[in-house]
Coordinates of C-alpha atoms in Angstrom, one line a residue:
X1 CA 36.3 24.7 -6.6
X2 CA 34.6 27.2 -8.5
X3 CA 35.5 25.7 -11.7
X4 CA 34.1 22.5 -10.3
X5 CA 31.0 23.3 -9.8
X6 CA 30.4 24.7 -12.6
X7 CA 31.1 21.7 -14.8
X8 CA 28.2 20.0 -16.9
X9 CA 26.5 17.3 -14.6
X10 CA 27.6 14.6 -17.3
X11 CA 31.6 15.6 -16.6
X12 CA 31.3 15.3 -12.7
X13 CA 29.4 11.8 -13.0
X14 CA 33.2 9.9 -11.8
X15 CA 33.1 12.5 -8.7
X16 CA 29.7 11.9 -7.4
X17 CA 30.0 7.9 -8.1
X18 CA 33.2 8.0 -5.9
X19 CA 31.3 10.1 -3.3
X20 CA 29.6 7.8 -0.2
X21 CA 26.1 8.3 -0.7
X22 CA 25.4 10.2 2.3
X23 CA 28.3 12.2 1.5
X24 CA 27.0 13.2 -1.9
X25 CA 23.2 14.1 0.1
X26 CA 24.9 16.2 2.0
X27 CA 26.7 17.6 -1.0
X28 CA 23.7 19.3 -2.2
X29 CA 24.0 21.9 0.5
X30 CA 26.8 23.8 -0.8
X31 CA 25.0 26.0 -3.0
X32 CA 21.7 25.7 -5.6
X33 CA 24.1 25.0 -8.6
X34 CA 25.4 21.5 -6.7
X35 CA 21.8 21.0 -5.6
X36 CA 20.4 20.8 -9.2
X37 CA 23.9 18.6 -10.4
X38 CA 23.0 16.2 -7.9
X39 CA 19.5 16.1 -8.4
X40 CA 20.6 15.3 -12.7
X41 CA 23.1 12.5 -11.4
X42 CA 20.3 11.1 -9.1
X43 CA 17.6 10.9 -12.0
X44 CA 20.2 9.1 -14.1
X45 CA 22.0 6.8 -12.0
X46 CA 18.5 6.1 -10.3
X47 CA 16.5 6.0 -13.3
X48 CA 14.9 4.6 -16.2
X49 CA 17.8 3.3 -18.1
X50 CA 19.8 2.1 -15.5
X51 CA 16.8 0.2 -14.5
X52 CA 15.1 -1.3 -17.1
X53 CA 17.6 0.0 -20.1
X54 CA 19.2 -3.5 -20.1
X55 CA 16.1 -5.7 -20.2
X56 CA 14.0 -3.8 -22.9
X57 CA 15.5 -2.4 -26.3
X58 CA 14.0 0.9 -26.7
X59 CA 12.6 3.4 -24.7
X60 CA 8.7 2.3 -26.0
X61 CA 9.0 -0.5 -24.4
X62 CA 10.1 0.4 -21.0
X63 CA 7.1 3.0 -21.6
X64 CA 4.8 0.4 -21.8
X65 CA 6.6 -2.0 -19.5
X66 CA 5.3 0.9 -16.7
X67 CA 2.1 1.3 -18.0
X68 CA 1.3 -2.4 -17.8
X69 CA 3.4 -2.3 -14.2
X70 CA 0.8 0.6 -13.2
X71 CA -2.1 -1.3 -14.3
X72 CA -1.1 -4.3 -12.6
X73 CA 0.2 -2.8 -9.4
X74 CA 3.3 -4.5 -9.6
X75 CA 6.3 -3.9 -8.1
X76 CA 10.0 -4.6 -9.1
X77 CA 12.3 -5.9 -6.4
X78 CA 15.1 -8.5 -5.9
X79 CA 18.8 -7.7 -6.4
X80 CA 18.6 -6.0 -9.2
X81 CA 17.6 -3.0 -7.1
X82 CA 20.4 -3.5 -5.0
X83 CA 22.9 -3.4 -7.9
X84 CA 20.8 0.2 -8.9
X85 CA 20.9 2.0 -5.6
X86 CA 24.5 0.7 -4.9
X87 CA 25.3 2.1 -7.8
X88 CA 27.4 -0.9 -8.8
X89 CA 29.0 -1.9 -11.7
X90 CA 27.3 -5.4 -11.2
X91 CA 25.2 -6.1 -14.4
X92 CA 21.6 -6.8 -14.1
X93 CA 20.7 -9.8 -16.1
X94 CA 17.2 -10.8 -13.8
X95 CA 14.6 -8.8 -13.0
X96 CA 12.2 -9.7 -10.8
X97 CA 8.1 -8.3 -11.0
X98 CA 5.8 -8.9 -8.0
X99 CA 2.4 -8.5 -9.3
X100 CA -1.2 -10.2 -7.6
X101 CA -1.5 -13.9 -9.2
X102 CA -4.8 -12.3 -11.3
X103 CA -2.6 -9.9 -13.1
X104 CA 0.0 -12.4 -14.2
X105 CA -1.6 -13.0 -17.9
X106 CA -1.8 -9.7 -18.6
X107 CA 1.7 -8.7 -17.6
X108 CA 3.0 -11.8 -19.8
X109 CA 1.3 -11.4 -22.5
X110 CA 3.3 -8.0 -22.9
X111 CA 7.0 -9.8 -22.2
X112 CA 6.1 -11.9 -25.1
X113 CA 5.4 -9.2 -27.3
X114 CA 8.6 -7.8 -26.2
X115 CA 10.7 -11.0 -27.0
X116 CA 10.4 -12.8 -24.1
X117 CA 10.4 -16.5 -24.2
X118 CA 7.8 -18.3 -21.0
X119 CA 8.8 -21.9 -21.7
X120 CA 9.9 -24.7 -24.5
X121 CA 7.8 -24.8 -27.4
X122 CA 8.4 -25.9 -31.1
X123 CA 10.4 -22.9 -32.8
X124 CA 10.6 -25.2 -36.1
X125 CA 8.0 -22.5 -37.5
X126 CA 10.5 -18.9 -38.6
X127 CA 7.0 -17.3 -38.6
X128 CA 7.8 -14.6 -35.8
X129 CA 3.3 -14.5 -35.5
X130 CA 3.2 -18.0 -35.3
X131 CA 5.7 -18.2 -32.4
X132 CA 4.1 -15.2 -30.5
X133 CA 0.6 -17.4 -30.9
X134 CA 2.2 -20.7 -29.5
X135 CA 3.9 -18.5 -26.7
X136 CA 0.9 -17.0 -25.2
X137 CA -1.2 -20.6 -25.6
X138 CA 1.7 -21.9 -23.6
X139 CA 1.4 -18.9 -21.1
X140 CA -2.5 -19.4 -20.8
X141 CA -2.3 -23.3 -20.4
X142 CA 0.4 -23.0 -17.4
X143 CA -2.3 -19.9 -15.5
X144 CA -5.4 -22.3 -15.8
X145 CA -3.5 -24.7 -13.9
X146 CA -4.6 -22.9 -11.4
X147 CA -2.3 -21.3 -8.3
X148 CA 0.2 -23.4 -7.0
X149 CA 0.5 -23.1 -3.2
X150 CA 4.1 -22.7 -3.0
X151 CA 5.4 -21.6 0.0
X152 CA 8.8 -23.4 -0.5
X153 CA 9.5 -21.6 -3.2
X154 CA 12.7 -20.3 -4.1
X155 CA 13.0 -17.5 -6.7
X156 CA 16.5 -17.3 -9.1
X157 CA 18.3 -15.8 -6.8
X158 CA 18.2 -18.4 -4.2
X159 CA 15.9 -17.2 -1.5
X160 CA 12.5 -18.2 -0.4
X161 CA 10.1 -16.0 -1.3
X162 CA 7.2 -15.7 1.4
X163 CA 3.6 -15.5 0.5
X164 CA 4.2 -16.3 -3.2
X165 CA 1.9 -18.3 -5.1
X166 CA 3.9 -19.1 -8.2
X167 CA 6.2 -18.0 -10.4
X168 CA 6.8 -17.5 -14.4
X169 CA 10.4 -17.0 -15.8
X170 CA 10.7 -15.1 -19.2
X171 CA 14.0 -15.5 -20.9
X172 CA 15.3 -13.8 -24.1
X173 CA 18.2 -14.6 -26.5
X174 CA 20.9 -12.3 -25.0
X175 CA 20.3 -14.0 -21.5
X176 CA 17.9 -11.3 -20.0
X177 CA 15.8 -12.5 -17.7
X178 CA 12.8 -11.6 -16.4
X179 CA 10.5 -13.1 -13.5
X180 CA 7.0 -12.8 -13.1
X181 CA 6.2 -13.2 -9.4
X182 CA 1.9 -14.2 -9.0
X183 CA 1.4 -12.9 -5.1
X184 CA -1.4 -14.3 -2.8
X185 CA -2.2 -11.2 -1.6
X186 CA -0.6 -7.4 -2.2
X187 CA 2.9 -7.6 -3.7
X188 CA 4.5 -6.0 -0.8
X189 CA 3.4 -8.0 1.4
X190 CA 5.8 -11.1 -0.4
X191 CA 8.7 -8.3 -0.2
X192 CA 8.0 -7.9 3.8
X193 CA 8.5 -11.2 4.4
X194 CA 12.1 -11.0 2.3
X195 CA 15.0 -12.8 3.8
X196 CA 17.2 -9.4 4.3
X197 CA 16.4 -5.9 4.5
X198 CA 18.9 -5.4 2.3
X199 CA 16.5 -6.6 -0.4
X200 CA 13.9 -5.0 0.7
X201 CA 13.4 -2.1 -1.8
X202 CA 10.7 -1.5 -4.6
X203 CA 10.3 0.2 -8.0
X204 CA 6.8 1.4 -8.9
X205 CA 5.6 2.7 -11.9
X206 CA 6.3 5.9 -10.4
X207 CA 9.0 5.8 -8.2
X208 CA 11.9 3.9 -6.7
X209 CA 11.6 3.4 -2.9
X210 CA 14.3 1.8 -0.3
X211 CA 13.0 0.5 2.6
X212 CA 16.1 0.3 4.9
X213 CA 18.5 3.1 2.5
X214 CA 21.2 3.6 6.0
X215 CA 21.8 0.3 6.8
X216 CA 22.1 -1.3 3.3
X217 CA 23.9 1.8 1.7
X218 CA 25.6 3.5 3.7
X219 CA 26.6 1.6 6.5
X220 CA 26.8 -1.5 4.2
X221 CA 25.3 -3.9 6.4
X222 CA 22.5 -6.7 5.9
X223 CA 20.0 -7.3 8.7
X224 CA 18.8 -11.0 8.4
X225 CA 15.1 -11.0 9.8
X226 CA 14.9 -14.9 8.7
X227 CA 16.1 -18.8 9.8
X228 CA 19.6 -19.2 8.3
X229 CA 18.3 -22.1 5.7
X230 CA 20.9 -23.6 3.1
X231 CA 19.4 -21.1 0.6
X232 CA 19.6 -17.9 2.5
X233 CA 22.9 -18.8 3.5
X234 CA 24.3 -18.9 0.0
X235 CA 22.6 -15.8 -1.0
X236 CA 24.1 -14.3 2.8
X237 CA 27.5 -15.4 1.3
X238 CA 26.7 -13.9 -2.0
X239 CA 26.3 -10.5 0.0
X240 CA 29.4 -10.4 2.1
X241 CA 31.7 -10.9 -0.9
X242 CA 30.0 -7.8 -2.1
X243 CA 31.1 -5.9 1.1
X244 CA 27.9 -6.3 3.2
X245 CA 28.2 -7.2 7.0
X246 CA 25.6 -9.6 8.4
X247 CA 24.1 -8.3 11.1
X248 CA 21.1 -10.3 13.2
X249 CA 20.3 -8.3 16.1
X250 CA 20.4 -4.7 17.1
X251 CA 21.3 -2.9 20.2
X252 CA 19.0 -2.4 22.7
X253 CA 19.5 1.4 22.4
X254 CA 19.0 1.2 18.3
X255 CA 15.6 -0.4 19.4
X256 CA 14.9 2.3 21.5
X257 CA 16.0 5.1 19.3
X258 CA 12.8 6.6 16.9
X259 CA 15.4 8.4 14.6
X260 CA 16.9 5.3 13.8
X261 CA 15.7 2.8 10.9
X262 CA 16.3 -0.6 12.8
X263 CA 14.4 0.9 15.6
X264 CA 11.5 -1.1 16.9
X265 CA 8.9 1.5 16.3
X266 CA 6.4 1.7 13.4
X267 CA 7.9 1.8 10.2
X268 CA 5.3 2.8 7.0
X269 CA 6.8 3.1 2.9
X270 CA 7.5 6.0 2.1
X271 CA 8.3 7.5 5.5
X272 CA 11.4 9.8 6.6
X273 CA 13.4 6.5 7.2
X274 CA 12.6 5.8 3.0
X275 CA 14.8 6.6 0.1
X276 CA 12.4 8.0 -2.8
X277 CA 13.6 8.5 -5.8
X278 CA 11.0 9.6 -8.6
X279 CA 11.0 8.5 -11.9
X280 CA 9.4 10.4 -14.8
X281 CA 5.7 11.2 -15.0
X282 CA 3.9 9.3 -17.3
X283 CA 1.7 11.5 -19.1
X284 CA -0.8 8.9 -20.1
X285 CA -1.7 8.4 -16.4
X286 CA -2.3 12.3 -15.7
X287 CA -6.1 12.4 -13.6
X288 CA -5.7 8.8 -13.2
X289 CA -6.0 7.3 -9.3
X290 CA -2.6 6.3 -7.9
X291 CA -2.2 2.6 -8.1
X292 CA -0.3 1.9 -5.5
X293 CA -2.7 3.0 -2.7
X294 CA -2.3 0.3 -0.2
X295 CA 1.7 1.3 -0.3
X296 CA 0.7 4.4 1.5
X297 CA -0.8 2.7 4.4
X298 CA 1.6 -0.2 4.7
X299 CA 3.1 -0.7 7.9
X300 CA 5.3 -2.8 9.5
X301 CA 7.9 -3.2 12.6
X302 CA 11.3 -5.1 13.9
X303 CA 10.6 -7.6 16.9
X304 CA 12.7 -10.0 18.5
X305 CA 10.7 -13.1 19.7
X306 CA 14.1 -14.5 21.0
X307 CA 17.4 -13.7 22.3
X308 CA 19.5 -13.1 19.3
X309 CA 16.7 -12.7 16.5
X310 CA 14.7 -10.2 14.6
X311 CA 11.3 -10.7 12.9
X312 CA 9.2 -8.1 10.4
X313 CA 6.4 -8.2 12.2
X314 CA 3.0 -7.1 9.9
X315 CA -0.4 -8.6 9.5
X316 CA -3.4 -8.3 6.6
X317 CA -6.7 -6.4 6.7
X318 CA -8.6 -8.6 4.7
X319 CA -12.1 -9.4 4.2
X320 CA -14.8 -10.8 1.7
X321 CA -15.5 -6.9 0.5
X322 CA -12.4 -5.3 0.0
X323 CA -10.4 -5.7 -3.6
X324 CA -7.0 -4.7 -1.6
X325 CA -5.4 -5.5 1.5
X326 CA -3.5 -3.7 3.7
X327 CA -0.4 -4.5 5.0
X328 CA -0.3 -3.4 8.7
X329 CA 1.5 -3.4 11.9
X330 CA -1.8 -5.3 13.5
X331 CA -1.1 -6.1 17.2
X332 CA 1.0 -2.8 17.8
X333 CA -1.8 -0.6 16.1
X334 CA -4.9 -1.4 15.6
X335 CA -6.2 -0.6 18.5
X336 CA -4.8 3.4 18.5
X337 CA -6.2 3.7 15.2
X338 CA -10.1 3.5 15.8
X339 CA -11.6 3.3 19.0
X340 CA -14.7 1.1 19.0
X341 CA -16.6 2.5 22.1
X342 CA -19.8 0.8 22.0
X343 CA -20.8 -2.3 20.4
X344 CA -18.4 -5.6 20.0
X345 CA -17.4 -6.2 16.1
X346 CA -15.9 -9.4 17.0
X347 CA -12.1 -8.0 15.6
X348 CA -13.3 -7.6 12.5
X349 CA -13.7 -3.9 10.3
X350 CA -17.2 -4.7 8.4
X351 CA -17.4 -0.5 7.6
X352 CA -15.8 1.4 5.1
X353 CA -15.0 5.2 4.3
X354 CA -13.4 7.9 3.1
X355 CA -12.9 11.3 6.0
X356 CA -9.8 13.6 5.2
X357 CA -8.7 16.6 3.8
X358 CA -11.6 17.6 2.7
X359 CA -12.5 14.9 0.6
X360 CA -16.3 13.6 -0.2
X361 CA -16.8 10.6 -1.6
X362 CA -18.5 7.5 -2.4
X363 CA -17.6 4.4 -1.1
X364 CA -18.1 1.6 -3.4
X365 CA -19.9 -1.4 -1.9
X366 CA -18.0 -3.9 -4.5
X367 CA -14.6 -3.6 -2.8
X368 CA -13.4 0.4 -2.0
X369 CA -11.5 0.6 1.4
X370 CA -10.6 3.5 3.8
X371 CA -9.2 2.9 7.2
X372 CA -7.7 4.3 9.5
X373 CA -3.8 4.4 9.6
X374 CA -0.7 6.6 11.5
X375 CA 2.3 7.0 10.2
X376 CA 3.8 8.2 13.5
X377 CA 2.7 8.6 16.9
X378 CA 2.2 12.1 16.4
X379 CA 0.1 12.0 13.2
X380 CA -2.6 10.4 12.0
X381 CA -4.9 10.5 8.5
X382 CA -7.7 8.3 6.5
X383 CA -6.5 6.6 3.0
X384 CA -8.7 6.8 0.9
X385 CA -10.1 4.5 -1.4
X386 CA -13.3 5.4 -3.5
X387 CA -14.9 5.7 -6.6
X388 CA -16.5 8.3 -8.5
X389 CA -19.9 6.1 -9.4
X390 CA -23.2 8.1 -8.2
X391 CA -25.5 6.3 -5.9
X392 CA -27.4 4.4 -8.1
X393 CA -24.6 3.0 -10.5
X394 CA -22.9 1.7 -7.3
X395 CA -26.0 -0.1 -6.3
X396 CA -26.5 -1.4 -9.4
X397 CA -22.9 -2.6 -9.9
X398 CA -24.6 -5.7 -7.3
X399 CA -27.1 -6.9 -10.0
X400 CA -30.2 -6.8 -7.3
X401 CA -28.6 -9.3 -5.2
X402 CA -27.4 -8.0 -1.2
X403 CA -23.9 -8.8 -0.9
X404 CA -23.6 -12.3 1.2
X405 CA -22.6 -10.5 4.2
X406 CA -23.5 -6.6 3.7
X407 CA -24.5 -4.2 1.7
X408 CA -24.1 -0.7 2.9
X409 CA -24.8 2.8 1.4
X410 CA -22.1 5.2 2.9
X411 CA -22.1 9.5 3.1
X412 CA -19.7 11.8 3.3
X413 CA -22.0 14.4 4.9
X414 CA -20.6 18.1 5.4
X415 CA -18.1 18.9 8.0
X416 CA -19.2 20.6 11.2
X417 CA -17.0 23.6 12.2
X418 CA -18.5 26.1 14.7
X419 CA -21.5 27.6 13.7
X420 CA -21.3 27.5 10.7
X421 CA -24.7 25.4 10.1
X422 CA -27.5 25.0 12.2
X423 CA -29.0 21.7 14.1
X424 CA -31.6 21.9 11.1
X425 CA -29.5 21.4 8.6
X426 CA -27.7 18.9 10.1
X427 CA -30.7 17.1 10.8
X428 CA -32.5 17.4 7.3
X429 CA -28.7 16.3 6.1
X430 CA -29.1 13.5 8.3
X431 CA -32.7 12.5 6.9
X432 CA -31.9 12.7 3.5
X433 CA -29.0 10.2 4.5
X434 CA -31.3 8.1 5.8
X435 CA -33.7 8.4 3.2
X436 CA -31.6 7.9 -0.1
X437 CA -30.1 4.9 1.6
X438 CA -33.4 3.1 2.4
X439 CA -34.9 3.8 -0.6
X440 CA -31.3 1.9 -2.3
X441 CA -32.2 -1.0 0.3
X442 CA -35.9 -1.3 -0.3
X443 CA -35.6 -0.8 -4.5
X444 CA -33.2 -3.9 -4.0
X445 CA -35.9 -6.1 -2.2
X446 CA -34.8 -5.6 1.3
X447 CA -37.2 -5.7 3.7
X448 CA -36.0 -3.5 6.5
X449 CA -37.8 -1.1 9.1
X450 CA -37.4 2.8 8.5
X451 CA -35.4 4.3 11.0
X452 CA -37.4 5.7 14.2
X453 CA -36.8 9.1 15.2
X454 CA -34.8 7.9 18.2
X455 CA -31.8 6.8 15.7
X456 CA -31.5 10.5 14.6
X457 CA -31.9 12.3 18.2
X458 CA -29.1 10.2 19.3
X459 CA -27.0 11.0 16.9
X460 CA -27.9 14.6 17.2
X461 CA -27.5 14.7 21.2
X462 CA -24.0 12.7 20.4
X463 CA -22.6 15.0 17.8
X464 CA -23.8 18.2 20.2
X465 CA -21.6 16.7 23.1
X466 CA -18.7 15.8 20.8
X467 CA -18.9 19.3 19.5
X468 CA -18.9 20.9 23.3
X469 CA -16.3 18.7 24.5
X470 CA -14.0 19.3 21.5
X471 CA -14.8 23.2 21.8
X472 CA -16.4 23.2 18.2
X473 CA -12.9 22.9 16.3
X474 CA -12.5 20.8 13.0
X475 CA -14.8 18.0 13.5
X476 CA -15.9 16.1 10.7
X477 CA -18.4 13.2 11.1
X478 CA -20.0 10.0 8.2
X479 CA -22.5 8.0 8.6
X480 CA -22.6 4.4 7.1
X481 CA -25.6 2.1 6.6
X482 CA -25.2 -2.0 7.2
X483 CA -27.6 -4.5 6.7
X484 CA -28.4 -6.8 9.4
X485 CA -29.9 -9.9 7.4
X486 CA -31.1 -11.8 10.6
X487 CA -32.9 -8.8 12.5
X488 CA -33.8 -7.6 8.9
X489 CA -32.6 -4.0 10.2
X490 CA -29.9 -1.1 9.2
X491 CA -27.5 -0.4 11.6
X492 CA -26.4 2.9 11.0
X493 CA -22.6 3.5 11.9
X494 CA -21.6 6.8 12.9
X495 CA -17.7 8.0 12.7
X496 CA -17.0 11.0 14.5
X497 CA -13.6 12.4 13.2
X498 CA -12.0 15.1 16.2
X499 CA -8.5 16.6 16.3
X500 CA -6.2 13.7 17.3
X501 CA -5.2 15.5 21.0
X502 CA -8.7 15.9 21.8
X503 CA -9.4 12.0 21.3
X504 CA -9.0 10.6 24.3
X505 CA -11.5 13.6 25.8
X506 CA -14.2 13.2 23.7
X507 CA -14.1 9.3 24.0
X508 CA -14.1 9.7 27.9
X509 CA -16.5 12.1 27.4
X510 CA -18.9 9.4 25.7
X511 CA -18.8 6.6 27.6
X512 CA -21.2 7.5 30.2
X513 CA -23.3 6.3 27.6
X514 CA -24.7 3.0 27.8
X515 CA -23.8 0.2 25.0
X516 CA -27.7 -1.1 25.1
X517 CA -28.7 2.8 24.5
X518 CA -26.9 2.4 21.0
X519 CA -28.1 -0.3 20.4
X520 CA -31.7 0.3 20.9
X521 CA -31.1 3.1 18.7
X522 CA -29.6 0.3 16.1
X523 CA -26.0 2.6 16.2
X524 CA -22.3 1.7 16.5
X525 CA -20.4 4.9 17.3
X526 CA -16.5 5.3 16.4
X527 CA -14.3 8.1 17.6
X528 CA -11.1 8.5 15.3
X529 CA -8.7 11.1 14.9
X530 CA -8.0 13.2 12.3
X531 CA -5.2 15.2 10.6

C-alpha cells in the first residue's frame, strides 16, 4: 500500500479513473500524500485540456477562449460536461457556449479567428484574410437580423432549450463544433430551465460547477423536470444507453430531507450540494471584478405541481435599471429576504445597494444591483454589485437627463456599533448625505424641496430604537435617495441591516409606527438581516 501511494500521480491515473467518484473523495482522507494525488488527478481530468483541449489547438487559444468567456459572461454547458465530469471516454465533438444575445458578436468574431466556420460563403478565394473578412460580414449580417424569438428551439443535441433567443453554430474542418447560444436574459437562467438535471452543470472562466454532482454521478440517475416531447425523449434514450436511470419524481422523504440534493428546499450555485472544481487563475484578470456575480445569488427549487412531476421552479429580478438579472427562487423567498414594513412598492425593488462585510461603496445609477439573498435558512448576506466611479462621474454617466423612472444617489454611511460615535456625528453624516445628494439632483435641473428637519429626526429616533432593541450589536444602516417625478420630491430610503436572529424583534419593535408618519417624513424604512 505504501508503495502505492507513493507512486507519481500520472502512474495511478488507471486507479483513480476505476475508482466511483465518491469513492475516490473519500480517498483523500487516507493521508496528505493521497490528498495532494487526488487533488493533481482532479485538476487534469477536470481541467483545461480535457475541456476545451479538443476544440482549440494550442493552449493560446483556449487562453483567450476564457478571456473572451469572462468578458462575455458566458457559460459552457450541454453534454459535453457530462462526458468531462463522467469522466468518459465519450469524445467531445460539440461544445455548447451560453452567452447574453449582446455578446454574441464579440464571442464569434474570436471562433473565426480561431478557424471556425459560421455559415456557407464563397471559399473560391485561398486568401486565408480574405475568408476571415467574408466570415465576419456573414456573422454581422445574420446579428442585425435582429433576435429571433425562438422558444422552440432545439439546440444539436436534441433538446429544447428554454429562454433562448437564437443560436449560431461554428464548425471547423476536423468536425469540431462549436455553438454559440444568444440568451434573453442571464445564461443560467436558459440552463435552469434544461430538460434534465443531469445536464445541468456549467464551466465558467473560472471554474467548473455541477449542479446536481450525486444524482448524475454517482448514483447515475437523470431527474426529468420537463414534458416528455419527441425531442427530449430521444435525448432520454440517448442517456439510458449510457447507464443513466430516468427518474421523474422523488420520495416524499427525499423532499423533506435538507441534506439531500433533490430535496425541495432552496438550492443556490455554488452551495454544499455543488461540485466545484477550479480551473487555473488567469493572471490577466488579477484586481478585476468577478464576472459571474449574478451566479452567486442564483437560486432555484424542485416543485411538483402534479402527482408524478417535478418543476425547477425560479423567477427573474428584473427592471428598467439594472444591467443583470437575477435568477431567484421568487415566491418561496422573496419575502424572508427584505421586509418592507411601511410603505407599498407595489412588488417591485426600485432601490439599490451594497451593505456587507464591511464594504462601502457606490452604487451606480446606470445599472449596479445589490439585493438581498440567503443561501440557507440559517444565513443570509448582500451581493454586491458596484462601481468604483466618485459621485460626480456617476451622475454624469446620465448626460443631464433623470433616468425615465429614477434617479437616485445612494451612501454607504459608517457602521454603528456601540458607542463607538456619537448622535452628532451620525447626524452631520446624515446631513452631508443629504446634502451631496441634493446638490447632484438640483445641478441636474431637478426641481425638488430640501429635506425638512423632520426627515432626519426620524431617522435618528428610528436608528436609536433599532439600536436599543438590538442591544447595540453590529448594526449597519444606508440611506438611498429616489426621485419622485410627480410630487417633484426625494424619498429618502433607509435600510437598517441587524443580526439576522434579532430581525424579527427589531421589526416588531417598529411597527407601532404609523405608515403616514413615514410618509410625511417622505421615508420608506427596510429591516434586513445581515451576516
Amino acid at each position: 500500500m505504501t508503495a502505492l501511494i507513493n507512486l507519481p500521480h500520472l502512474a495511478l491515473t488507471p486507479v483513480y479513473d476505476a475508482l466511483p467518484i465518491d469513492n475516490l473523495f473519500n480517498a483523500r482522507k487516507v493521508s496528505s500524500t493521497v490528498r495532494r494525488q487526488i487533488e493533481e488527478y482532479t485538476s487534469v481530468t477536470f481541467g483545461l485540456n480535457r475541456l476545451y483541449g479538443s476544440f482549440f489547438s494550442s493552449a493560446e487559444d483556449i487562453l483567450q477562449f476564457r478571456l473572451v468567456q469572462h468578458e462575455t459572461r458566458a457559460l459552457v454547458s450541454g453534454t459535453s460536461l457530462v462526458y468531462v465530469l463522467s469522466r468518459s471516454g465519450y469524445p467531445l465533438t460539440d461544445l455548447d457556449v451560453f452567452l447574453p444575445f449582446g455578446c454574441v458578436e464579440k464571442f464569434g468574431l474570436f471562433l473565426l479567428r480561431a478557424g471556425y466556420r459560421c455559415s456557407p460563403v464563397d471559399l473560391s478565394s485561398d486568401d486565408p484574410e480574405v475568408l476571415l473578412r467574408k466570415q465576419e460580414a456573414a456573422l454581422l449580417d445574420m446579428l442585425a437580423a435582429g433576435v429571433r424569438d425562438t422558444d422552440k428551439l432545439v439546440l444539436t443535441d436534441g433538446y429544447k432549450a428554454n429562454h433562448v433567443s437564437t443560436a449560431f453554430v461554428f464548425d471547423r474542418l476536423d468536425g469540431k463544433r462549436i455553438q454559440l447560444v444568444g440568451t434573453k436574459t442571464e445564461p443560467i437562467h436558459a440552463i435552469l430551465g434544461f430538460y434534465s438535471t443531469l445536464v445541468m452543470n456549467v464551466a465558467t472562466s473560472n471554474d467548473l460547477i455541477s449542479l446536481y454532482p450525486n444524482t448524475s454521478f454517482v448514483q447515475h440517475a437523470a431527474l426529468y423536470v420537463q414534458d416528455i416531447t419527441p425531442p427530449i425523449q430521444d435525448a432520454r434514450k440517448r442517456n439510458e444507453e449510457r447507464g443513466w436511470v430516468p427518474i421523474s419524481m422523488v420520495s416524499a422523504r427525499t423532499s423533506l430531507e435538507s441534506k439531500d440534493e433533490l430535496s425541495f428546499k432552496t438550492r443556490w450555485v455554488g452551495d454544499q450540494h455543488c461540485w466545484v472544481f477550479p480551473l487555473p487563475p488567469l493572471a490577466e484578470l488579477a484586481g478585476q471584478p468577478d464576472a459571474y456575480r449574478t451566479l452567486s445569488v442564483t437560486s432555484w427549487l424542485l416543485h411538483s405541481p402534479a402527482p408524478g412531476t417535478l418543476r425547477v421552479v425560479f423567477n427573474r429580478l428584473d427592471s428598467d435599471v439594472m444591467r443583470s438579472q437575477f435568477v431567484i427562487n421568487w415566491d418561496e423567498d422573496r419575502e424572508k429576504w427584505v421586509y418592507n414594513c411601511f410603505r407599498n412598492m407595489d412588488g417591485r425593488f426600485r432601490w439599490v445597494t451594497t451593505a456587507s462585510e464591511g464594504l462601502n461603496s457606490m452604487g451606480d445609477v446606470d445599472g449596479y444591483l445589490g439585493e438581498f439573498v440567503r443561501r440557507d435558512s440559517s444565513l443570509a448576506r448582500w451581493a454586491c454589485f458596484y462601481s468604483n466611479a466618485s459621485p460626480d462621474e456617476v451622475f454624469a454617466m446620465q448626460d443631464g437627463q433623470l433616468h425615465e423612472d429614477l434617479v437616485r444617489f445612494v451612501s454607504q454611511l459608517y457602521p454603528v456599533l456601540d458607542d463607538r460615535y456619537t448622535d452628532n456625528v451620525v447626524l452631520d453624516r446624515l446631513r452631508e448625505a443629504f446634502g451631496r445628494a441634493f446638490r447632484h439632483y438640483t445641478g441636474m435641473g431637478a426641481h425638488v424641496e430640501h429635506p425638512t428637519g423632520h426627515t432626519v429626526t426620524v431617522i435618528l429616533q428610528c436608528l436609536e430604537e433599532v439600536l436599543t432593541v438590538a442591544n447595540c450589536q453590529d448594526v449597519d444602516f444606508t440611506l438611498g435617495f429616489t426621485f419622485d417625478r410627480d410630487l417633484h420630491r426625494v424619498w429618502t430610503t433607509f435600510i437598517i441591516f441587524v443580526p439576522s436572529g434579532m430581525i424579527d424583534h427589531v421589526r416588531e419593535d417598529l411597527c407601532y409606527w404609523s405608515t403616514d408618519g413615514f410618509r410625511d417624513a417622505y421615508m420608506e424604512v427596510f429591516i434586513a438581516s445581515k451576516c
